[in-house]
mmCIF file of C-alpha atoms in Angstrom:
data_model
loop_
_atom_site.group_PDB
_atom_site.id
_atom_site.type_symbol
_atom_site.label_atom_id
_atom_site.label_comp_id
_atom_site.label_asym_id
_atom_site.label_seq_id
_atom_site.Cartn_x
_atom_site.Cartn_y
_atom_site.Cartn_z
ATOM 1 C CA UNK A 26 4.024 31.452 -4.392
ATOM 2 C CA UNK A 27 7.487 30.249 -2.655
ATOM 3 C CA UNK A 28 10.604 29.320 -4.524
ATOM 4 C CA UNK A 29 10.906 26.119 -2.196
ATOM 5 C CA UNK A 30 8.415 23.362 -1.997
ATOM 6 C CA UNK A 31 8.176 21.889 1.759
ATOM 7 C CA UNK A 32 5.472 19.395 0.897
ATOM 8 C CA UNK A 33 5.923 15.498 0.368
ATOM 9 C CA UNK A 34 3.000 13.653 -0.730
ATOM 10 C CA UNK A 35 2.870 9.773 -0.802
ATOM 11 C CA UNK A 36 -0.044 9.047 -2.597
ATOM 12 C CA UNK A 37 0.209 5.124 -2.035
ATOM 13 C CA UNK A 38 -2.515 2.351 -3.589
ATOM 14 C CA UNK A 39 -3.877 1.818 0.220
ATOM 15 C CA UNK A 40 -2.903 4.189 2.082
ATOM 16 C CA UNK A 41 -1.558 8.242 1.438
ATOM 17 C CA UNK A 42 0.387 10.813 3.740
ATOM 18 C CA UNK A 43 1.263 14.741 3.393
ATOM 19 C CA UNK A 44 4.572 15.271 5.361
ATOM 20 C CA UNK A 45 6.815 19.121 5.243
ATOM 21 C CA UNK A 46 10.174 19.724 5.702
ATOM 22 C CA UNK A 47 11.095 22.460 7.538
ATOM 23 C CA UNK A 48 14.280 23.707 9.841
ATOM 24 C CA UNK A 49 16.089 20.445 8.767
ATOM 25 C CA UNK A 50 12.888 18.290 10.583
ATOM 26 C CA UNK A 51 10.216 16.416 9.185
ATOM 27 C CA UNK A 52 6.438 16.808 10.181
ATOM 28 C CA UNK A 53 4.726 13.788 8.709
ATOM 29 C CA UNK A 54 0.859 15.288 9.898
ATOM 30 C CA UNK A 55 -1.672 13.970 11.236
ATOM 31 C CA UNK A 56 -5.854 13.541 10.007
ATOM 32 C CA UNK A 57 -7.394 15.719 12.024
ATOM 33 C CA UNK A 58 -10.360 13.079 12.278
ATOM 34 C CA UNK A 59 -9.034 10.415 14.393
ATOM 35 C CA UNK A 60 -5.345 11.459 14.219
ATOM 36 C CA UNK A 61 -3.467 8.790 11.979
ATOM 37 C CA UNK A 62 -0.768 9.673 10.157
ATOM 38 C CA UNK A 63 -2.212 7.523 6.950
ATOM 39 C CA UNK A 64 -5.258 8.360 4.743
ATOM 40 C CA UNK A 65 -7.003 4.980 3.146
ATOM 41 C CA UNK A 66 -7.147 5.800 -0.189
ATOM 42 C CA UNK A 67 -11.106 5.086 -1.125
ATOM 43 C CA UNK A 68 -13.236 7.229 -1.915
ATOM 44 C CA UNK A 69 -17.054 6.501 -1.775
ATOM 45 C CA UNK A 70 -20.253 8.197 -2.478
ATOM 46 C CA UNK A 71 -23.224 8.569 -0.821
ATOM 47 C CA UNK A 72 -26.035 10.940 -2.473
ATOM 48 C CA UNK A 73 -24.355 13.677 -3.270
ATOM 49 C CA UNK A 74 -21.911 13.649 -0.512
ATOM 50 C CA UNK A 75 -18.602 12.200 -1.058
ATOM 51 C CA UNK A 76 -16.416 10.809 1.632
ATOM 52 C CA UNK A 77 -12.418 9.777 1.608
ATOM 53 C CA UNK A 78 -10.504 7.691 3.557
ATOM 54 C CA UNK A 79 -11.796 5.883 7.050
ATOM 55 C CA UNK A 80 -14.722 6.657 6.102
ATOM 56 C CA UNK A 81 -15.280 5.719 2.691
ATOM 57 C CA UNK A 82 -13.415 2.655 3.851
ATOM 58 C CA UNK A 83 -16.007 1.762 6.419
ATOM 59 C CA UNK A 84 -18.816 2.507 4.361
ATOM 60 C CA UNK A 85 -17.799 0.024 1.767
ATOM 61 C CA UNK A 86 -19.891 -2.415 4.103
ATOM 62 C CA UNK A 87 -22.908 -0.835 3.422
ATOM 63 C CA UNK A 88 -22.633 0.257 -0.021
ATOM 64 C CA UNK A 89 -19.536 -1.614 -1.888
ATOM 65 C CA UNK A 90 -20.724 -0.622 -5.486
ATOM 66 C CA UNK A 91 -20.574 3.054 -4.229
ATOM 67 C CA UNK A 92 -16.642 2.769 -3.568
ATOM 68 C CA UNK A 93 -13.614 2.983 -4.957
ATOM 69 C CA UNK A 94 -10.040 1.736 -3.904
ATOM 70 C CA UNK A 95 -6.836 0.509 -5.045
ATOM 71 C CA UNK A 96 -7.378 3.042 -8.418
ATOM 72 C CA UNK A 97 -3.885 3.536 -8.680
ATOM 73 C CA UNK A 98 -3.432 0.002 -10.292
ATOM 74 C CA UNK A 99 -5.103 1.720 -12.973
ATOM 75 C CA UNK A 100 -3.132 5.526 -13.572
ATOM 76 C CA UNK A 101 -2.666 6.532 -17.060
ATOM 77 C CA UNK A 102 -5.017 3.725 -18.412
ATOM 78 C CA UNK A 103 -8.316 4.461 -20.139
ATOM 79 C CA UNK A 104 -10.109 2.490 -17.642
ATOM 80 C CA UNK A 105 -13.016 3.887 -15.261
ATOM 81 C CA UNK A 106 -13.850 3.212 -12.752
ATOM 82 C CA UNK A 107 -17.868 2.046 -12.580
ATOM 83 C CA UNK A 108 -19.749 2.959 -9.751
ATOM 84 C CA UNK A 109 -24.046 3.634 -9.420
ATOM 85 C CA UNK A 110 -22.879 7.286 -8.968
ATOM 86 C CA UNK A 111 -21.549 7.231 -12.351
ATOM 87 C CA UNK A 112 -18.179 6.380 -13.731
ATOM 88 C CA UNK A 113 -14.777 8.303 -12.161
ATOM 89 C CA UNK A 114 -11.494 7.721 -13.584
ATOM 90 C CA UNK A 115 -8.435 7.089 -11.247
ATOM 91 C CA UNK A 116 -7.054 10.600 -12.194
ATOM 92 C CA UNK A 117 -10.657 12.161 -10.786
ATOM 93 C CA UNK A 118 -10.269 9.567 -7.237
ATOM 94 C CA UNK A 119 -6.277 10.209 -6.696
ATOM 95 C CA UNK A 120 -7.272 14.121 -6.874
ATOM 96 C CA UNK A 121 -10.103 13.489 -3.952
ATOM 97 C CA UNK A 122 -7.449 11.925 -2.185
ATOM 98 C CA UNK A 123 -5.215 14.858 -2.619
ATOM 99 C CA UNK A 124 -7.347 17.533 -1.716
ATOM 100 C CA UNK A 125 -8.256 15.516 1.287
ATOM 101 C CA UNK A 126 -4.592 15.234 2.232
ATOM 102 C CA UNK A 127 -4.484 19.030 2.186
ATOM 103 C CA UNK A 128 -6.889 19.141 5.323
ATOM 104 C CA UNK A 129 -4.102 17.181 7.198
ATOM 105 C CA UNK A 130 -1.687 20.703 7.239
ATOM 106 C CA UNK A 131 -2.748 22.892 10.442
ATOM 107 C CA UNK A 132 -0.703 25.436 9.908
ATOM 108 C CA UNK A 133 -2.799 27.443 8.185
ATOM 109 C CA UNK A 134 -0.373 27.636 5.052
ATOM 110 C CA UNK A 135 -1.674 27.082 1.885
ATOM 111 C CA UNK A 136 -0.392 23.787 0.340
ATOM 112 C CA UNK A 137 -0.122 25.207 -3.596
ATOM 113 C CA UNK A 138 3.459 22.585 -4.027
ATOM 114 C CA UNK A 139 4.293 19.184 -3.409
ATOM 115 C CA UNK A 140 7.205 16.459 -4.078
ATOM 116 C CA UNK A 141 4.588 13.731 -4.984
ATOM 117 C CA UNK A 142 5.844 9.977 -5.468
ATOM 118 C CA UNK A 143 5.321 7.439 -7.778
ATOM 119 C CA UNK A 144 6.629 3.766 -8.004
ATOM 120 C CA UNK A 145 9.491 3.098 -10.557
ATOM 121 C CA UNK A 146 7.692 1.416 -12.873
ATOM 122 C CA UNK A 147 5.494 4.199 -13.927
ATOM 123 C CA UNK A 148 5.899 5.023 -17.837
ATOM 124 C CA UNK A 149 5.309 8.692 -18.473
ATOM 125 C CA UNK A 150 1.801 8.406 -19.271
ATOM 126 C CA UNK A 151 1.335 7.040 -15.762
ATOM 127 C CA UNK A 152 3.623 9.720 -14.509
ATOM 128 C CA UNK A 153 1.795 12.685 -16.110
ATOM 129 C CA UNK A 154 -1.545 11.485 -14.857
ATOM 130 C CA UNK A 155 -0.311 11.862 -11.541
ATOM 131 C CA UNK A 156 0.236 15.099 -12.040
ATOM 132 C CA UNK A 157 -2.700 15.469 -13.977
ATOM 133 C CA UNK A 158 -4.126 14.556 -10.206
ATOM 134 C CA UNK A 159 -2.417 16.997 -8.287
ATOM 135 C CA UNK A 160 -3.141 19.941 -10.455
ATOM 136 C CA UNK A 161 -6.818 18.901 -10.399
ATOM 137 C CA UNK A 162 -6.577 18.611 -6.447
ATOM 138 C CA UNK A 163 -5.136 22.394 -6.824
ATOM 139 C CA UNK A 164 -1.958 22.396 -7.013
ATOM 140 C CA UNK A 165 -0.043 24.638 -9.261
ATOM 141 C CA UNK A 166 3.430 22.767 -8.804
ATOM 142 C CA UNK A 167 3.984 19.127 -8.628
ATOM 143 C CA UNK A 168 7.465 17.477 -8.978
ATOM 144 C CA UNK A 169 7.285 13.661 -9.016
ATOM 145 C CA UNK A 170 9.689 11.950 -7.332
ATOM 146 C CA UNK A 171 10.607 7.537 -7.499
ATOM 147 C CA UNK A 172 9.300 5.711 -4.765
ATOM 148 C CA UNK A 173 13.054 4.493 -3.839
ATOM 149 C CA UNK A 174 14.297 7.542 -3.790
ATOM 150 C CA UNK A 175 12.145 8.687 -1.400
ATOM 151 C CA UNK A 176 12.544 5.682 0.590
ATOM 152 C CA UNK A 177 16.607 6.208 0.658
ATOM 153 C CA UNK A 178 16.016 9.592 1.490
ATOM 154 C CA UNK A 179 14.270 9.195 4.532
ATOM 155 C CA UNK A 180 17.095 5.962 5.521
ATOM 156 C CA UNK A 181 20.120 8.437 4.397
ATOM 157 C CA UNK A 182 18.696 11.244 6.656
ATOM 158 C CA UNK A 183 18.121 8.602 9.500
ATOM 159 C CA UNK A 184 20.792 6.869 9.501
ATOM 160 C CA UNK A 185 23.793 9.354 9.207
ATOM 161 C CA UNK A 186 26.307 7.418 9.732
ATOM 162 C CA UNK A 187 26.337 5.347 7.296
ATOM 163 C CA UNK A 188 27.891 5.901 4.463
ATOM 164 C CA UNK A 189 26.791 5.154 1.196
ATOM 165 C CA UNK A 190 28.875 6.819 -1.253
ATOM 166 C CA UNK A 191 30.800 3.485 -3.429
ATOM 167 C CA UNK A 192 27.939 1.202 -2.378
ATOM 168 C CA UNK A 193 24.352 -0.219 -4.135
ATOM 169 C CA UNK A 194 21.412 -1.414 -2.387
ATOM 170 C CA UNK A 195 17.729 -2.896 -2.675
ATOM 171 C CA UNK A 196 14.602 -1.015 -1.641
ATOM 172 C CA UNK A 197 11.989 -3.855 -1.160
ATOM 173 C CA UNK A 198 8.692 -2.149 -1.245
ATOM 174 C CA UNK A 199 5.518 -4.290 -0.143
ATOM 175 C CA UNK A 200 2.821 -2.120 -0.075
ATOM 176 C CA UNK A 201 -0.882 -2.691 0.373
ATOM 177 C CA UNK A 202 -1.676 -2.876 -3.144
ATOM 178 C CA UNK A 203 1.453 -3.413 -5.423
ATOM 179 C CA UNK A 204 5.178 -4.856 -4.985
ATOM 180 C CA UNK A 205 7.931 -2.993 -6.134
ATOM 181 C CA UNK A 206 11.894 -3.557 -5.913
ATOM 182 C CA UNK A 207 14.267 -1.479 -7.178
ATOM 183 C CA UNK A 208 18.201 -1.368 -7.435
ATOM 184 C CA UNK A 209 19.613 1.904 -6.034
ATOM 185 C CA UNK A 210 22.943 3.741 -6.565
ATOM 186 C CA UNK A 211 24.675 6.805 -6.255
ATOM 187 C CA UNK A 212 26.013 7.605 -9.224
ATOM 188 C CA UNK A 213 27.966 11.198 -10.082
ATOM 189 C CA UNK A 214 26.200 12.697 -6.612
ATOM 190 C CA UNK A 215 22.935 11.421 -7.120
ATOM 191 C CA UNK A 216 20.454 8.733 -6.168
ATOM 192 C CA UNK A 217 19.906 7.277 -9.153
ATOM 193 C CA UNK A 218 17.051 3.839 -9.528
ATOM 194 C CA UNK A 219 19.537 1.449 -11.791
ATOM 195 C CA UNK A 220 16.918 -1.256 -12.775
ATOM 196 C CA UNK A 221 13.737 -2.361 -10.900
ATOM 197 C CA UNK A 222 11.027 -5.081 -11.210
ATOM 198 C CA UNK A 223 7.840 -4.897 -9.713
ATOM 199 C CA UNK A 224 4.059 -6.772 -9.852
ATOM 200 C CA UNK A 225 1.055 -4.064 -9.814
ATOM 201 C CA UNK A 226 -1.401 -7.180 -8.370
ATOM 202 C CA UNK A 227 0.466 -7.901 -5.695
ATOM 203 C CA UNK A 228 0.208 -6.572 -2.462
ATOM 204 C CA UNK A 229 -0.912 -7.194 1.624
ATOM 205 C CA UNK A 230 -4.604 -6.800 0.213
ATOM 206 C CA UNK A 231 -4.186 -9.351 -2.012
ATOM 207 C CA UNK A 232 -2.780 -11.454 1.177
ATOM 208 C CA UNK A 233 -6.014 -10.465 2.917
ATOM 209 C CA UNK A 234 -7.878 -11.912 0.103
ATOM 210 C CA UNK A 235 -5.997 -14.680 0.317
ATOM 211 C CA UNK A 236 -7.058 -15.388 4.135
ATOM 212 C CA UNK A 237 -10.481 -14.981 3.181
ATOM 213 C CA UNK A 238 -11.046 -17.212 0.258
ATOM 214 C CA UNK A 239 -8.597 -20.109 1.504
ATOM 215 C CA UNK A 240 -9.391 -20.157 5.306
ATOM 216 C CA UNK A 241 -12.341 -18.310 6.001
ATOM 217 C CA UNK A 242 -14.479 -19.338 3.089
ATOM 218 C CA UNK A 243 -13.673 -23.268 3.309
ATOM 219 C CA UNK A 244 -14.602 -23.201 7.159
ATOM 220 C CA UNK A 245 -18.040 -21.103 6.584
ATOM 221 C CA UNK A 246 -19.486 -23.752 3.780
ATOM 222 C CA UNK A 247 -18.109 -26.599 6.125
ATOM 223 C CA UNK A 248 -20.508 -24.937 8.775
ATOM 224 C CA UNK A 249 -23.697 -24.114 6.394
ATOM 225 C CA UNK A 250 -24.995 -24.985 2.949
ATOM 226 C CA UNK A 251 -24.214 -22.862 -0.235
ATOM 227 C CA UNK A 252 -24.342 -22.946 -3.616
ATOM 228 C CA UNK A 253 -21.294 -21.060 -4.574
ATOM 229 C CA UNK A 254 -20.303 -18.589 -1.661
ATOM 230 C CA UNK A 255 -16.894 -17.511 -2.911
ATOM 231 C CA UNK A 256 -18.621 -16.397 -6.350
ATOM 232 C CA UNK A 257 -21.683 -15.015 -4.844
ATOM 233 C CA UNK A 258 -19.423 -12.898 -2.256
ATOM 234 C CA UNK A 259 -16.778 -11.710 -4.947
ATOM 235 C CA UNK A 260 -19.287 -10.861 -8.103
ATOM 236 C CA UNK A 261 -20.510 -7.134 -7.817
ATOM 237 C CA UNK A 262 -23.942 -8.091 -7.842
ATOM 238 C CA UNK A 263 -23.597 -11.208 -5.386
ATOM 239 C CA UNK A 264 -25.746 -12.023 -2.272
ATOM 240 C CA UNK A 265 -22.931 -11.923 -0.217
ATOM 241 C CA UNK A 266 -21.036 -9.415 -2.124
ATOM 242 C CA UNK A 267 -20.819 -7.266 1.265
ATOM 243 C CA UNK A 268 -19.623 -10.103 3.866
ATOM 244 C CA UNK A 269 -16.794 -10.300 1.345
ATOM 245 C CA UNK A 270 -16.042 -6.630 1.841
ATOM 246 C CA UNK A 271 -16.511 -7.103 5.860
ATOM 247 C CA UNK A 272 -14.636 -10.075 5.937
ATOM 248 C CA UNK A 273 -11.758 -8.502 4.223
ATOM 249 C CA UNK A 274 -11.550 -5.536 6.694
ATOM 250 C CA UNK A 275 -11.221 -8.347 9.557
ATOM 251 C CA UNK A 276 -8.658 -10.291 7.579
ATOM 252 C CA UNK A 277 -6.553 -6.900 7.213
ATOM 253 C CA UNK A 278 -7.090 -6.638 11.214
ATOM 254 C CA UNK A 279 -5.920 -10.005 12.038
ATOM 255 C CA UNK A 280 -3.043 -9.603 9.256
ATOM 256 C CA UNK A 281 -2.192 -7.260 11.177
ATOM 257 C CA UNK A 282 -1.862 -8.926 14.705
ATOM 258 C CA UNK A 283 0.054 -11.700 13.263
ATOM 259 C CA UNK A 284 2.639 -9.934 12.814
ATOM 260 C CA UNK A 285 2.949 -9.318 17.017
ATOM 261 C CA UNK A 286 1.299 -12.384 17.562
ATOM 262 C CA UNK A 287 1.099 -16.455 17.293
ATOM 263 C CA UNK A 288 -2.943 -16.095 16.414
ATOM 264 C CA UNK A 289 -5.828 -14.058 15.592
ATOM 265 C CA UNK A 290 -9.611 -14.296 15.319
ATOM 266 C CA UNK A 291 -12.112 -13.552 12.825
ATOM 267 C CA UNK A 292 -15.779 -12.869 13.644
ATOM 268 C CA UNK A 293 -17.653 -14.737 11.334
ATOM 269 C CA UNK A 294 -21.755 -14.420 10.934
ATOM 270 C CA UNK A 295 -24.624 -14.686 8.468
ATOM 271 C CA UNK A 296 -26.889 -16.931 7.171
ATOM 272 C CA UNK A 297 -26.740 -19.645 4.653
ATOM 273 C CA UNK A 298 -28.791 -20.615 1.596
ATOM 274 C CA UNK A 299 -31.330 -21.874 3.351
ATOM 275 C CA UNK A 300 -31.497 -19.210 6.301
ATOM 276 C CA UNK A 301 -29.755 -21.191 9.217
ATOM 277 C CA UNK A 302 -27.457 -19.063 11.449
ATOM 278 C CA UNK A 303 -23.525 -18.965 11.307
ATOM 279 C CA UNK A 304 -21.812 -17.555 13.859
ATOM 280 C CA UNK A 305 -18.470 -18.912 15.077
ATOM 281 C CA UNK A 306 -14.950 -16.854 15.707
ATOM 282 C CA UNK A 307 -12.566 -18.496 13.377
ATOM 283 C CA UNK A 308 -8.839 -18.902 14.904
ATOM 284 C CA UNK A 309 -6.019 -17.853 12.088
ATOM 285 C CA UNK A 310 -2.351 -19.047 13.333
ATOM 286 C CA UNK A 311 0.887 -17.036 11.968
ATOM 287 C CA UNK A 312 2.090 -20.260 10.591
ATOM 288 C CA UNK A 313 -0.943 -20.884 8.511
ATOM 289 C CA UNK A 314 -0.733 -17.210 7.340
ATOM 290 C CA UNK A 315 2.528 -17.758 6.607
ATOM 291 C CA UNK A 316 1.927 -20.663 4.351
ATOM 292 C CA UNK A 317 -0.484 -18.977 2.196
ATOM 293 C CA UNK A 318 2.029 -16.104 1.455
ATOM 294 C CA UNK A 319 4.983 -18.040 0.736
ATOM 295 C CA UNK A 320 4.864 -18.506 -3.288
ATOM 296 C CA UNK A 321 4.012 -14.888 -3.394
ATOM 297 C CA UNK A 322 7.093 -13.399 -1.105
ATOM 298 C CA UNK A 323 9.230 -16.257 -3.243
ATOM 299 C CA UNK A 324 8.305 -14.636 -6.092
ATOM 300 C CA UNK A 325 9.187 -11.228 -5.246
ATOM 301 C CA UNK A 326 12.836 -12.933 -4.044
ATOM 302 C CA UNK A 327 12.838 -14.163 -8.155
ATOM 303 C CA UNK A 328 12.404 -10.528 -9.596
ATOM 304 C CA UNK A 329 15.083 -9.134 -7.086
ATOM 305 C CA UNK A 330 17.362 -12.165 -8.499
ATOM 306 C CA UNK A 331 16.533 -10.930 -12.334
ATOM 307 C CA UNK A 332 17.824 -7.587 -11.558
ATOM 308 C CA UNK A 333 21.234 -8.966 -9.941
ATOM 309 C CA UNK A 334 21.193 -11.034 -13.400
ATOM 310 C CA UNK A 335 20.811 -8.474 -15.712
ATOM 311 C CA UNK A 336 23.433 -6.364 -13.791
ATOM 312 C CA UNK A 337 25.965 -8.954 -13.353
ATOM 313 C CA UNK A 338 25.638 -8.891 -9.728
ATOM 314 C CA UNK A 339 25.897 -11.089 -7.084
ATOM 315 C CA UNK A 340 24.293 -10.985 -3.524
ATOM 316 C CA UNK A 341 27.253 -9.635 -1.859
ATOM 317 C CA UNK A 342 27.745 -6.770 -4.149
ATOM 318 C CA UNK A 343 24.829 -4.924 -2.666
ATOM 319 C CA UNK A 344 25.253 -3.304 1.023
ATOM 320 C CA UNK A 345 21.191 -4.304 2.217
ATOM 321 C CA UNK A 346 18.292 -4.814 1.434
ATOM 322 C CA UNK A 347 15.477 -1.689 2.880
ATOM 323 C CA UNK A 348 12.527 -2.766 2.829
ATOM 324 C CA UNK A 349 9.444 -0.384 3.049
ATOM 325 C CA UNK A 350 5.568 -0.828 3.370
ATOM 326 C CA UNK A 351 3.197 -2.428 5.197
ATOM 327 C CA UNK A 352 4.468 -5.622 4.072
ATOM 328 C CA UNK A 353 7.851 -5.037 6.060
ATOM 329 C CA UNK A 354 6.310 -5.509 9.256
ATOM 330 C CA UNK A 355 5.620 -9.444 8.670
ATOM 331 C CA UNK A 356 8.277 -10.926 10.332
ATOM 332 C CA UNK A 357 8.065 -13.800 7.516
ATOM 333 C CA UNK A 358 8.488 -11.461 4.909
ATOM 334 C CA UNK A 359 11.454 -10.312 6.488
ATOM 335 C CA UNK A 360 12.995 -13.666 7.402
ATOM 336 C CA UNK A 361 12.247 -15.093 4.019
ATOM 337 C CA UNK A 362 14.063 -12.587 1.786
ATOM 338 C CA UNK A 363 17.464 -12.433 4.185
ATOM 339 C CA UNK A 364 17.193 -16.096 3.520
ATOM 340 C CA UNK A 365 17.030 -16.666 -0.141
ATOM 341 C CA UNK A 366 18.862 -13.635 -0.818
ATOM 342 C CA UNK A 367 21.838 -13.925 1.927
ATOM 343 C CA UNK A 368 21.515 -9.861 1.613
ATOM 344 C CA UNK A 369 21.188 -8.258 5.128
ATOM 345 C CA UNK A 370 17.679 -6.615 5.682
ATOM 346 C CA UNK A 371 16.902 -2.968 6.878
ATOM 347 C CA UNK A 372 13.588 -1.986 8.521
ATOM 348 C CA UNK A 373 14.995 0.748 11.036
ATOM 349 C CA UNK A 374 13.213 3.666 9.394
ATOM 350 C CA UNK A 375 9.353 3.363 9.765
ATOM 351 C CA UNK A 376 7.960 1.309 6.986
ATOM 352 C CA UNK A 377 4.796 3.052 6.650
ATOM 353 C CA UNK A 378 5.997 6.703 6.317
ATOM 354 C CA UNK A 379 9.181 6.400 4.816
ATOM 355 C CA UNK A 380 8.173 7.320 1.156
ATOM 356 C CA UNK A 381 6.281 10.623 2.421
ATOM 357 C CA UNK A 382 9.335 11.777 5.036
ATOM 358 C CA UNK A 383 11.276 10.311 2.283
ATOM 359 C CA UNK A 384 9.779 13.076 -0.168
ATOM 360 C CA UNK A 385 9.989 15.402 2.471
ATOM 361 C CA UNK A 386 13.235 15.842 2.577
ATOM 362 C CA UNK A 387 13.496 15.947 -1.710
ATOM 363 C CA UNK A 388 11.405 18.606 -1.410
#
């Protein structure tokens, strides 16, 4: 096996990505089915086939209690994850996930080492599951590696002339499934995470969720006659336990053109209690979206204020804010923390990939 390890994995709570290093570039690569740079991180069974990523993701549809996502809210817990095929834990999933990431690398090389990254707040029992996951996936080296390092890695090596030596900064991570923010330093040569603060249930699936019960759900009982919709769509064993799954995939797409546009639709139809038709395309504006995501981007503002607090900081101490994640493309979320901060925001790497080129370049 080689000395050096090229390989940066970011094995995110949504979304994961395999990028190498190599001649002082980084390759972030692409699926080979449909040519993203991101892998969804679900995994879903079907028989005895199991599928990862779009895939899984799409079948969730069809077959929700055959799916799994968003498991790495749970690493280095004892909790399982329950499924008809049988229980998996999230050290079992993140390995699928792996493995699957290793199809990404055309070269031909064999992928035997990776920088793999975790958020800050992982304990060590959290941190060796991960591990646990990558040497299960096949591995036989893993070196973990802090989210905000990664992120200040791949800003650092894009950004080269800035200097950062003397200075401390924020890396403002909104991710799909969890927030975290972390205060970062060099300190004797080194990037070094000072404090951080962070919120494992929060994240721009829990803002689709949010669309969904408060806009959609309201506007489809106005139109029909239920019983209880919103329970009946979010229990397991509900009768409209997969439009909830469907409607959240459209709430992610029109999430997503919000942030580019003034409006978005969502494609509503089924049939009520009583078996009358629904079918109407329900209008979203930015503004409304942007109400319903306020309290939770304020609070995120609160935990980056506790860590200026406890290190007897003030705003102007730190040099920016760099924000990474989906999250960072919603123009809101970027408006919102340069204003209750007054800390100048940084989005110039790209968002998405930045913890995996990020690793990359650790590696």
């Amino acid at each position: 096996m080689s000395k050096t390890i090229n390989f940066g994995i970011d094995l995110g709570t949504t979304n994961s990505l395999i990028a190498k290093f190599d001649k002082g570039q980084v390759e972030v690569f692409k699926n080979p089915n449909g040519f993203k740079e991101s892998l969804p991180s679900v995994v879903a069974f079907r028989n005895d086939r199991i599928m990862i990523g779009d895939q899984a993701r799409n079948y969730a549809g069809r077959d929700p209690k055959n799916v799994a996502s968003r498991f790495k809210r749970k690493m280095g817990t004892t909790e399982t994850i329950k499924l008809s095929a049988g229980s998996k834990t999230p050290v079992e999933l993140s390995a699928f996930v792996l493995k699957e990431l290793k199809a990404f690398v055309h070269s031909g090389e064999q992928v035997e080492a990776a920088v793999i990254t975790i958020p800050a707040s992982f304990d060590t029992v959290q941190s060796n599951a991960t591990k646990e996951a990558g040497i299960a996936a096949g591995f036989k080296q893993v070196v973990l590696l802090q989210e905000p390092i990664a992120a200040s890695l791949a800003y650092a090596n894009k950004e080269k002339s800035i200097d950062l030596r003397n200075s401390q900064w924020m890396v403002y991570d909104l991710g799909g499934g969890t927030f975290d923010v972390a205060l970062v330093k060099i300190i004797e040569g080194e990037l070094t995470v000072v404090d951080h603060e962070g919120d494992n249930y929060l994240g721009g699936s829990d803002f689709d969720a949010l669309l969904v019960e408060k806009l959609v759900v309201p506007e489809i009982c106005r139109r029909g006659k239920f019983d209880d919709l919103l329970a009946e769509m979010k229990s397991e064993k509900g009768k409209y336990n997969r439009l909830w799954v469907r409607l959240l995939l459209d709430a992610e797409t029109a999430k997503i053109e919000l942030s580019t546009k003034t409006s978005a639709e969502i494609d509503v139809n089924l049939e009520d209690d009583e078996g009358s038709s629904i079918d109407f395309p329900l209008t979203i504006t930015r503004s409304e979206f942007e109400e319903l995501i306020k309290s939770a981007i304020d609070s995120t503002a609160e935990m980056m204020k506790k860590i200026l607090t406890r290190n007897s900081l003030r705003s102007e101490d730190l040099k920016f804010v760099l924000m990474v994640g989906g999250g960072a493309y919603i123009p809101f979320v970027r408006k919102r923390i340069e204003e209750l901060m007054g800390i100048s925001v940084h989005a110039s790497i790209d968002t998405t990939n930045a913890i995996a080129v990020g690793a990359a370049w650790f590696a």
